[in-house]
């Protein structure tokens, strides 16, 4: 019951809410399970109700007993009542107004508001009852008919608290009496004056103060949550043959344990399409003994892996007792396993002879595989070209406890084959036997489509035998040509050991690559990897050809590295081959030198990109997927990395060396490190270090105005005494110069598709990455292809190829050519001058 609201006039407190009602205790329940015959049972239930007990009796066929619930839960406690709201305080009386005769009085104070009533406490939950389930010893198996989860003996929940009442507002203070003001008038005449004057004197009684307002009432107290009732309990009462009754808190509980599993052939490997023996044991983890008048059986549940017609009868086990070991004959089904092993699920269950409810269900993962496997498979190259070869090497390993091969006992044939097949991924038609050569380790040649087949007459237990083969192209195949190498292992069937069956296949794609050969007429190098596709390479060839240029390809897996400065057998390096030219890098995920998967650019050494762009005037277009290549670590010096520091004593030593040797920091990873010291009184702040960096930068720029250096500092203040302070270190790298060729990065979501390559955006970025001379060559080529009468219309069309070239040239004129011309024509630096025919082409721009 909720509290009532207090009287507004007297500002009463709200009444407290009543406590919630107590939940009722559940009445006791007894159930008796009894067999009438082998296949018929009776269930008798008794429960105490108001006015006496009630009894329910039902008979069922054993196989048709419905699932029923037993509810012996305590009643829930009632919610506490809400507290009443406090009464409002009354306002104070107003004071009397002032008059000429008396002062104004103060207003009376307002009364305090009433406090809210306390919320009632929740009622406690009732207790769950005792449920007694009785069976005769010969009917213990009937307990399996009861679902323990359907017997509810929980105590009732406690009731929630009532909401406390709100306090009311205090009364307002009374208004003070009003002030009163008046004047006294009289005539007076000064001495020796003939006129009188009226004089007024004003008086005032002040207003009275207002009364103090009453305080607001407080909110009522919060009641207590009702307590949860105590849980009941279940008693399993067994009437033994001697007439005595014994009570248990849990029935019998049989758990299965797989002790071991062995194949029938003795290899120590569970193989598909074979027989095995399974040993199991049981433990009774319940309080009462397992049935002794009804048979209890454990069986294999048939699934996709295992089957068995055997049944293990479980002996009667007392509480905590572990039974003796029993065995099954187990059939492992024929599954096409083409890998060394799999985890197969073995499922067991237990049930009694009369009650078909499964209990003690058990599942275990069993390794199923073959006694032999292919291991240590390696291809020296998976991407190579005509004139090169790939060495295939692998081992055949005997995993079993017995020997394998026709010469072993038991005799069980074992063989391995290497075979070439057409790849479903390639779009280039190939003739396997015409285009490929396959040789064994001795150099004997085999027909690739038929392959090499080798019988292994004897392979001892736990031993391996190694194999090698050689694969070559018979002719130069188009880039992207692909075939599949199948290495297959065959072993005698476990039941028919002279009947060979395939147990493992390892498939590897091999790819044809263009052979890199230096050609001085090639303007662009396209860097590819094992994931570069035939259509992708052809699209780049088409795009580059449309600019009047030629390209070579450098396949990283085929060449084994991506080092611009490494010398080849012909004595040249990529840096020499493409000095003043352009390199396009397909920057997608591929296998790098340590075997992990990363972007193509991960093959670079630190700062190799910048040093080649700067020192060899190589332009770069990095064309890749969404992940960008971060240039900051290439251009900006990093304290946390491991560069090749050149340590200097001070800035004077560094500047003298730099003045004499302009190539001081031209080695790709070289970084100058200079300690900074100053003379100062007191502590020096970071601003001084910034000023020193600016001074060094200006001096360096004065020495080499067309080189660009980047400085960074690490401020670490230390007082060294004698007015000396150490500020830390400054590191300096030589970065991209004003006249450097372009480094362009273009990200494409689908970088391998033809549409991502043959479009205006990719063309414009490729032209932008070319050096100025190359851009003029492209413009010359494009204008020569145009009909002179329509040149103007082409130039006005920004989507036309020639327009993107013009825009790239104009960008160079703004960004780069100012520095190029100043160094070439004014200062006489060693740079190639613009050729006269290039200037003629440049004139054409001005004419348009």
mmCIF file of C-alpha atoms in Angstrom, residues 72-334:
data_model
loop_
_atom_site.group_PDB
_atom_site.id
_atom_site.type_symbol
_atom_site.label_atom_id
_atom_site.label_comp_id
_atom_site.label_asym_id
_atom_site.label_seq_id
_atom_site.Cartn_x
_atom_site.Cartn_y
_atom_site.Cartn_z
ATOM 1 C CA UNK A 72 8.568 -26.275 -6.776
ATOM 2 C CA UNK A 73 9.782 -22.712 -6.801
ATOM 3 C CA UNK A 74 9.115 -20.327 -3.922
ATOM 4 C CA UNK A 75 6.783 -17.375 -4.431
ATOM 5 C CA UNK A 76 8.209 -13.976 -5.291
ATOM 6 C CA UNK A 77 8.226 -11.245 -2.643
ATOM 7 C CA UNK A 78 5.906 -8.266 -3.175
ATOM 8 C CA UNK A 79 7.170 -4.836 -4.146
ATOM 9 C CA UNK A 80 7.328 -2.253 -1.340
ATOM 10 C CA UNK A 81 4.772 0.573 -1.360
ATOM 11 C CA UNK A 82 5.726 4.057 -2.522
ATOM 12 C CA UNK A 83 6.288 6.714 0.152
ATOM 13 C CA UNK A 84 3.790 9.617 0.334
ATOM 14 C CA UNK A 85 4.704 13.108 -0.754
ATOM 15 C CA UNK A 86 5.300 15.626 2.068
ATOM 16 C CA UNK A 87 2.804 18.455 2.585
ATOM 17 C CA UNK A 88 3.696 21.929 1.334
ATOM 18 C CA UNK A 89 4.805 24.529 3.907
ATOM 19 C CA UNK A 90 2.402 27.518 4.391
ATOM 20 C CA UNK A 91 3.394 31.097 3.608
ATOM 21 C CA UNK A 92 4.126 33.576 6.424
ATOM 22 C CA UNK A 93 1.785 36.537 7.159
ATOM 23 C CA UNK A 94 2.656 39.944 5.745
ATOM 24 C CA UNK A 95 3.911 42.672 8.104
ATOM 25 C CA UNK A 96 1.829 45.854 8.864
ATOM 26 C CA UNK A 97 2.571 49.006 6.917
ATOM 27 C CA UNK A 98 4.363 51.904 8.512
ATOM 28 C CA UNK A 99 2.407 55.060 9.564
ATOM 29 C CA UNK A 100 3.480 58.421 10.856
ATOM 30 C CA UNK A 101 2.987 57.128 14.335
ATOM 31 C CA UNK A 102 4.650 53.670 14.076
ATOM 32 C CA UNK A 103 7.189 51.700 12.136
ATOM 33 C CA UNK A 104 6.411 48.879 9.622
ATOM 34 C CA UNK A 105 6.614 45.333 10.992
ATOM 35 C CA UNK A 106 8.524 42.368 9.489
ATOM 36 C CA UNK A 107 6.748 39.623 7.501
ATOM 37 C CA UNK A 108 6.429 36.262 9.250
ATOM 38 C CA UNK A 109 8.634 33.317 8.128
ATOM 39 C CA UNK A 110 7.153 30.526 5.974
ATOM 40 C CA UNK A 111 6.946 27.028 7.445
ATOM 41 C CA UNK A 112 9.179 24.185 6.244
ATOM 42 C CA UNK A 113 7.853 21.732 3.653
ATOM 43 C CA UNK A 114 6.989 18.248 4.821
ATOM 44 C CA UNK A 115 9.448 15.371 4.220
ATOM 45 C CA UNK A 116 8.539 12.561 1.835
ATOM 46 C CA UNK A 117 7.615 9.199 3.279
ATOM 47 C CA UNK A 118 10.087 6.285 3.064
ATOM 48 C CA UNK A 119 9.625 3.736 0.281
ATOM 49 C CA UNK A 120 8.525 0.362 1.591
ATOM 50 C CA UNK A 121 10.995 -2.542 1.632
ATOM 51 C CA UNK A 122 10.446 -5.447 -0.759
ATOM 52 C CA UNK A 123 9.105 -8.679 0.623
ATOM 53 C CA UNK A 124 11.453 -11.651 0.873
ATOM 54 C CA UNK A 125 11.066 -14.461 -1.640
ATOM 55 C CA UNK A 126 9.652 -17.764 -0.482
ATOM 56 C CA UNK A 127 11.796 -20.881 -0.259
ATOM 57 C CA UNK A 128 11.775 -23.582 -2.899
ATOM 58 C CA UNK A 129 10.500 -26.891 -1.676
ATOM 59 C CA UNK A 130 11.884 -30.383 -1.377
ATOM 60 C CA UNK A 131 11.102 -32.618 -4.349
ATOM 61 C CA UNK A 132 11.390 -36.302 -3.545
ATOM 62 C CA UNK A 133 11.620 -38.728 -6.459
ATOM 63 C CA UNK A 134 11.238 -42.368 -5.411
ATOM 64 C CA UNK A 135 12.048 -45.524 -7.384
ATOM 65 C CA UNK A 136 12.605 -49.143 -6.611
ATOM 66 C CA UNK A 137 16.167 -50.381 -7.092
ATOM 67 C CA UNK A 138 15.051 -52.420 -10.119
ATOM 68 C CA UNK A 139 13.635 -49.259 -11.718
ATOM 69 C CA UNK A 140 16.611 -46.912 -11.291
ATOM 70 C CA UNK A 141 16.805 -46.531 -15.077
ATOM 71 C CA UNK A 142 13.416 -44.751 -15.000
ATOM 72 C CA UNK A 143 15.180 -41.693 -13.566
ATOM 73 C CA UNK A 144 16.420 -41.033 -17.119
ATOM 74 C CA UNK A 145 12.844 -40.015 -18.002
ATOM 75 C CA UNK A 146 13.167 -36.891 -15.862
ATOM 76 C CA UNK A 147 14.871 -33.844 -17.325
ATOM 77 C CA UNK A 148 16.791 -32.265 -14.426
ATOM 78 C CA UNK A 149 16.583 -28.848 -16.107
ATOM 79 C CA UNK A 150 12.766 -29.043 -15.976
ATOM 80 C CA UNK A 151 12.663 -29.414 -12.162
ATOM 81 C CA UNK A 152 12.533 -25.912 -10.695
ATOM 82 C CA UNK A 153 13.376 -25.716 -6.989
ATOM 83 C CA UNK A 154 14.691 -22.159 -6.885
ATOM 84 C CA UNK A 155 13.760 -19.759 -4.131
ATOM 85 C CA UNK A 156 11.475 -16.884 -5.118
ATOM 86 C CA UNK A 157 12.943 -13.518 -6.011
ATOM 87 C CA UNK A 158 12.850 -10.768 -3.426
ATOM 88 C CA UNK A 159 10.480 -7.862 -4.037
ATOM 89 C CA UNK A 160 11.705 -4.498 -5.280
ATOM 90 C CA UNK A 161 11.766 -1.401 -3.101
ATOM 91 C CA UNK A 162 9.014 1.189 -3.176
ATOM 92 C CA UNK A 163 9.744 4.645 -4.540
ATOM 93 C CA UNK A 164 10.499 7.132 -1.753
ATOM 94 C CA UNK A 165 8.122 10.111 -1.456
ATOM 95 C CA UNK A 166 9.231 13.557 -2.601
ATOM 96 C CA UNK A 167 9.595 16.374 -0.089
ATOM 97 C CA UNK A 168 7.350 19.441 -0.627
ATOM 98 C CA UNK A 169 8.348 23.054 -1.097
ATOM 99 C CA UNK A 170 8.777 25.269 1.977
ATOM 100 C CA UNK A 171 6.283 28.127 2.460
ATOM 101 C CA UNK A 172 7.189 31.613 1.229
ATOM 102 C CA UNK A 173 8.127 34.245 3.839
ATOM 103 C CA UNK A 174 5.530 36.968 4.505
ATOM 104 C CA UNK A 175 5.902 40.339 2.797
ATOM 105 C CA UNK A 176 7.259 43.135 5.046
ATOM 106 C CA UNK A 177 5.099 46.196 5.817
ATOM 107 C CA UNK A 178 5.338 49.155 3.416
ATOM 108 C CA UNK A 179 7.349 52.263 4.289
ATOM 109 C CA UNK A 180 5.671 55.627 5.131
ATOM 110 C CA UNK A 181 7.067 59.089 4.198
ATOM 111 C CA UNK A 182 5.747 62.506 5.283
ATOM 112 C CA UNK A 183 6.783 66.227 5.476
ATOM 113 C CA UNK A 184 6.459 68.992 8.159
ATOM 114 C CA UNK A 185 5.833 72.526 6.763
ATOM 115 C CA UNK A 186 6.367 75.939 8.504
ATOM 116 C CA UNK A 187 6.923 79.618 7.595
ATOM 117 C CA UNK A 188 9.913 81.578 8.734
ATOM 118 C CA UNK A 189 11.277 85.060 8.065
ATOM 119 C CA UNK A 190 14.978 85.793 8.315
ATOM 120 C CA UNK A 191 16.146 88.680 10.512
ATOM 121 C CA UNK A 192 15.811 92.164 8.892
ATOM 122 C CA UNK A 193 13.830 90.546 6.014
ATOM 123 C CA UNK A 194 10.326 91.688 5.125
ATOM 124 C CA UNK A 195 9.366 88.332 3.410
ATOM 125 C CA UNK A 196 8.562 84.951 4.932
ATOM 126 C CA UNK A 197 9.575 81.594 3.355
ATOM 127 C CA UNK A 198 7.797 78.192 3.446
ATOM 128 C CA UNK A 199 10.115 75.452 4.664
ATOM 129 C CA UNK A 200 9.396 71.626 4.457
ATOM 130 C CA UNK A 201 11.178 68.852 6.386
ATOM 131 C CA UNK A 202 10.736 65.192 5.123
ATOM 132 C CA UNK A 203 10.557 62.138 7.376
ATOM 133 C CA UNK A 204 10.369 58.368 6.569
ATOM 134 C CA UNK A 205 9.586 55.141 8.436
ATOM 135 C CA UNK A 206 11.328 52.325 6.415
ATOM 136 C CA UNK A 207 9.553 49.210 5.081
ATOM 137 C CA UNK A 208 9.662 46.020 7.099
ATOM 138 C CA UNK A 209 11.841 43.055 5.930
ATOM 139 C CA UNK A 210 10.222 40.049 4.261
ATOM 140 C CA UNK A 211 9.957 36.870 6.275
ATOM 141 C CA UNK A 212 12.355 33.948 5.673
ATOM 142 C CA UNK A 213 10.955 31.217 3.388
ATOM 143 C CA UNK A 214 10.642 27.734 4.816
ATOM 144 C CA UNK A 215 13.034 24.907 3.816
ATOM 145 C CA UNK A 216 12.005 22.322 1.240
ATOM 146 C CA UNK A 217 11.180 18.917 2.643
ATOM 147 C CA UNK A 218 13.631 16.013 2.129
ATOM 148 C CA UNK A 219 12.990 12.955 -0.011
ATOM 149 C CA UNK A 220 12.040 9.872 1.979
ATOM 150 C CA UNK A 221 14.434 7.059 2.764
ATOM 151 C CA UNK A 222 14.906 4.120 0.407
ATOM 152 C CA UNK A 223 13.657 0.753 1.605
ATOM 153 C CA UNK A 224 15.531 -2.563 1.482
ATOM 154 C CA UNK A 225 15.400 -5.008 -1.428
ATOM 155 C CA UNK A 226 13.682 -8.240 -0.530
ATOM 156 C CA UNK A 227 15.987 -11.242 -0.141
ATOM 157 C CA UNK A 228 15.871 -14.170 -2.536
ATOM 158 C CA UNK A 229 14.325 -17.243 -0.980
ATOM 159 C CA UNK A 230 16.426 -20.295 -0.256
ATOM 160 C CA UNK A 231 16.581 -22.912 -2.988
ATOM 161 C CA UNK A 232 14.905 -26.222 -2.371
ATOM 162 C CA UNK A 233 16.523 -29.563 -3.008
ATOM 163 C CA UNK A 234 15.892 -32.789 -4.863
ATOM 164 C CA UNK A 235 16.028 -36.108 -3.087
ATOM 165 C CA UNK A 236 16.405 -39.249 -5.160
ATOM 166 C CA UNK A 237 15.080 -42.063 -2.924
ATOM 167 C CA UNK A 238 15.899 -45.616 -3.902
ATOM 168 C CA UNK A 239 14.088 -48.526 -2.236
ATOM 169 C CA UNK A 240 16.544 -51.359 -2.145
ATOM 170 C CA UNK A 241 15.669 -55.038 -2.456
ATOM 171 C CA UNK A 242 15.910 -55.509 1.308
ATOM 172 C CA UNK A 243 13.243 -52.877 1.847
ATOM 173 C CA UNK A 244 15.578 -50.126 3.071
ATOM 174 C CA UNK A 245 15.377 -46.669 1.478
ATOM 175 C CA UNK A 246 18.516 -44.706 0.646
ATOM 176 C CA UNK A 247 18.501 -40.988 -0.283
ATOM 177 C CA UNK A 248 20.856 -39.374 -2.862
ATOM 178 C CA UNK A 249 21.335 -35.801 -4.046
ATOM 179 C CA UNK A 250 22.058 -36.905 -7.631
ATOM 180 C CA UNK A 251 21.312 -39.991 -9.724
ATOM 181 C CA UNK A 252 23.958 -42.129 -11.439
ATOM 182 C CA UNK A 253 26.100 -40.364 -14.090
ATOM 183 C CA UNK A 254 28.209 -42.435 -16.456
ATOM 184 C CA UNK A 255 31.078 -40.688 -18.251
ATOM 185 C CA UNK A 256 32.956 -42.240 -21.173
ATOM 186 C CA UNK A 257 36.718 -42.011 -21.642
ATOM 187 C CA UNK A 258 38.520 -43.048 -24.836
ATOM 188 C CA UNK A 259 41.679 -44.812 -23.699
ATOM 189 C CA UNK A 260 43.258 -45.523 -27.067
ATOM 190 C CA UNK A 261 42.539 -46.187 -30.726
ATOM 191 C CA UNK A 262 44.692 -48.355 -32.971
ATOM 192 C CA UNK A 263 44.550 -49.310 -36.621
ATOM 193 C CA UNK A 264 44.175 -53.009 -37.365
ATOM 194 C CA UNK A 265 47.250 -53.078 -39.653
ATOM 195 C CA UNK A 266 49.756 -51.822 -37.079
ATOM 196 C CA UNK A 267 50.922 -48.708 -38.946
ATOM 197 C CA UNK A 268 49.952 -46.406 -36.060
ATOM 198 C CA UNK A 269 47.888 -44.263 -38.423
ATOM 199 C CA UNK A 270 44.081 -44.252 -38.624
ATOM 200 C CA UNK A 271 43.448 -44.405 -42.381
ATOM 201 C CA UNK A 272 40.305 -43.826 -44.460
ATOM 202 C CA UNK A 273 38.500 -47.003 -45.591
ATOM 203 C CA UNK A 274 40.079 -49.178 -42.914
ATOM 204 C CA UNK A 275 39.289 -50.846 -39.603
ATOM 205 C CA UNK A 276 40.504 -49.784 -36.167
ATOM 206 C CA UNK A 277 39.993 -50.867 -32.576
ATOM 207 C CA UNK A 278 38.728 -48.450 -29.960
ATOM 208 C CA UNK A 279 39.203 -48.975 -26.184
ATOM 209 C CA UNK A 280 36.923 -47.126 -23.766
ATOM 210 C CA UNK A 281 36.122 -47.124 -20.052
ATOM 211 C CA UNK A 282 33.330 -45.665 -17.911
ATOM 212 C CA UNK A 283 33.321 -43.794 -14.615
ATOM 213 C CA UNK A 284 30.239 -43.222 -12.454
ATOM 214 C CA UNK A 285 30.407 -39.587 -11.308
ATOM 215 C CA UNK A 286 26.948 -39.660 -9.703
ATOM 216 C CA UNK A 287 26.052 -40.501 -6.077
ATOM 217 C CA UNK A 288 23.982 -43.626 -6.647
ATOM 218 C CA UNK A 289 25.069 -46.838 -8.323
ATOM 219 C CA UNK A 290 24.309 -47.362 -11.995
ATOM 220 C CA UNK A 291 21.421 -49.751 -12.877
ATOM 221 C CA UNK A 292 22.059 -53.424 -12.176
ATOM 222 C CA UNK A 293 18.656 -54.795 -13.222
ATOM 223 C CA UNK A 294 18.620 -53.069 -16.630
ATOM 224 C CA UNK A 295 21.358 -53.332 -19.263
ATOM 225 C CA UNK A 296 23.328 -50.142 -19.967
ATOM 226 C CA UNK A 297 25.015 -50.019 -23.418
ATOM 227 C CA UNK A 298 27.490 -47.642 -25.115
ATOM 228 C CA UNK A 299 27.524 -47.355 -28.919
ATOM 229 C CA UNK A 300 29.180 -45.387 -31.705
ATOM 230 C CA UNK A 301 26.986 -42.752 -33.294
ATOM 231 C CA UNK A 302 27.393 -43.148 -37.037
ATOM 232 C CA UNK A 303 28.539 -39.999 -38.860
ATOM 233 C CA UNK A 304 30.474 -39.067 -41.998
ATOM 234 C CA UNK A 305 33.671 -40.589 -40.577
ATOM 235 C CA UNK A 306 32.940 -43.571 -38.353
ATOM 236 C CA UNK A 307 30.515 -46.451 -37.946
ATOM 237 C CA UNK A 308 30.357 -49.608 -35.803
ATOM 238 C CA UNK A 309 27.846 -52.354 -35.156
ATOM 239 C CA UNK A 310 29.497 -53.250 -31.828
ATOM 240 C CA UNK A 311 27.828 -52.537 -28.485
ATOM 241 C CA UNK A 312 29.681 -52.307 -25.154
ATOM 242 C CA UNK A 313 27.645 -53.313 -22.093
ATOM 243 C CA UNK A 314 28.532 -51.247 -19.034
ATOM 244 C CA UNK A 315 28.965 -53.079 -15.756
ATOM 245 C CA UNK A 316 27.230 -51.812 -12.611
ATOM 246 C CA UNK A 317 29.387 -49.084 -11.097
ATOM 247 C CA UNK A 318 29.117 -47.584 -7.613
ATOM 248 C CA UNK A 319 29.728 -43.907 -6.839
ATOM 249 C CA UNK A 320 33.158 -42.785 -8.167
ATOM 250 C CA UNK A 321 34.014 -46.247 -9.490
ATOM 251 C CA UNK A 322 35.866 -46.617 -12.838
ATOM 252 C CA UNK A 323 34.959 -49.698 -14.863
ATOM 253 C CA UNK A 324 37.158 -52.050 -16.800
ATOM 254 C CA UNK A 325 38.319 -51.307 -20.349
ATOM 255 C CA UNK A 326 36.167 -52.485 -23.266
ATOM 256 C CA UNK A 327 36.796 -52.395 -27.015
ATOM 257 C CA UNK A 328 34.891 -51.673 -30.246
ATOM 258 C CA UNK A 329 35.639 -52.679 -33.781
ATOM 259 C CA UNK A 330 35.485 -49.378 -35.616
ATOM 260 C CA UNK A 331 35.172 -48.773 -39.361
ATOM 261 C CA UNK A 332 36.728 -45.584 -40.746
ATOM 262 C CA UNK A 333 34.777 -44.534 -43.817
ATOM 263 C CA UNK A 334 36.393 -43.929 -47.198
#
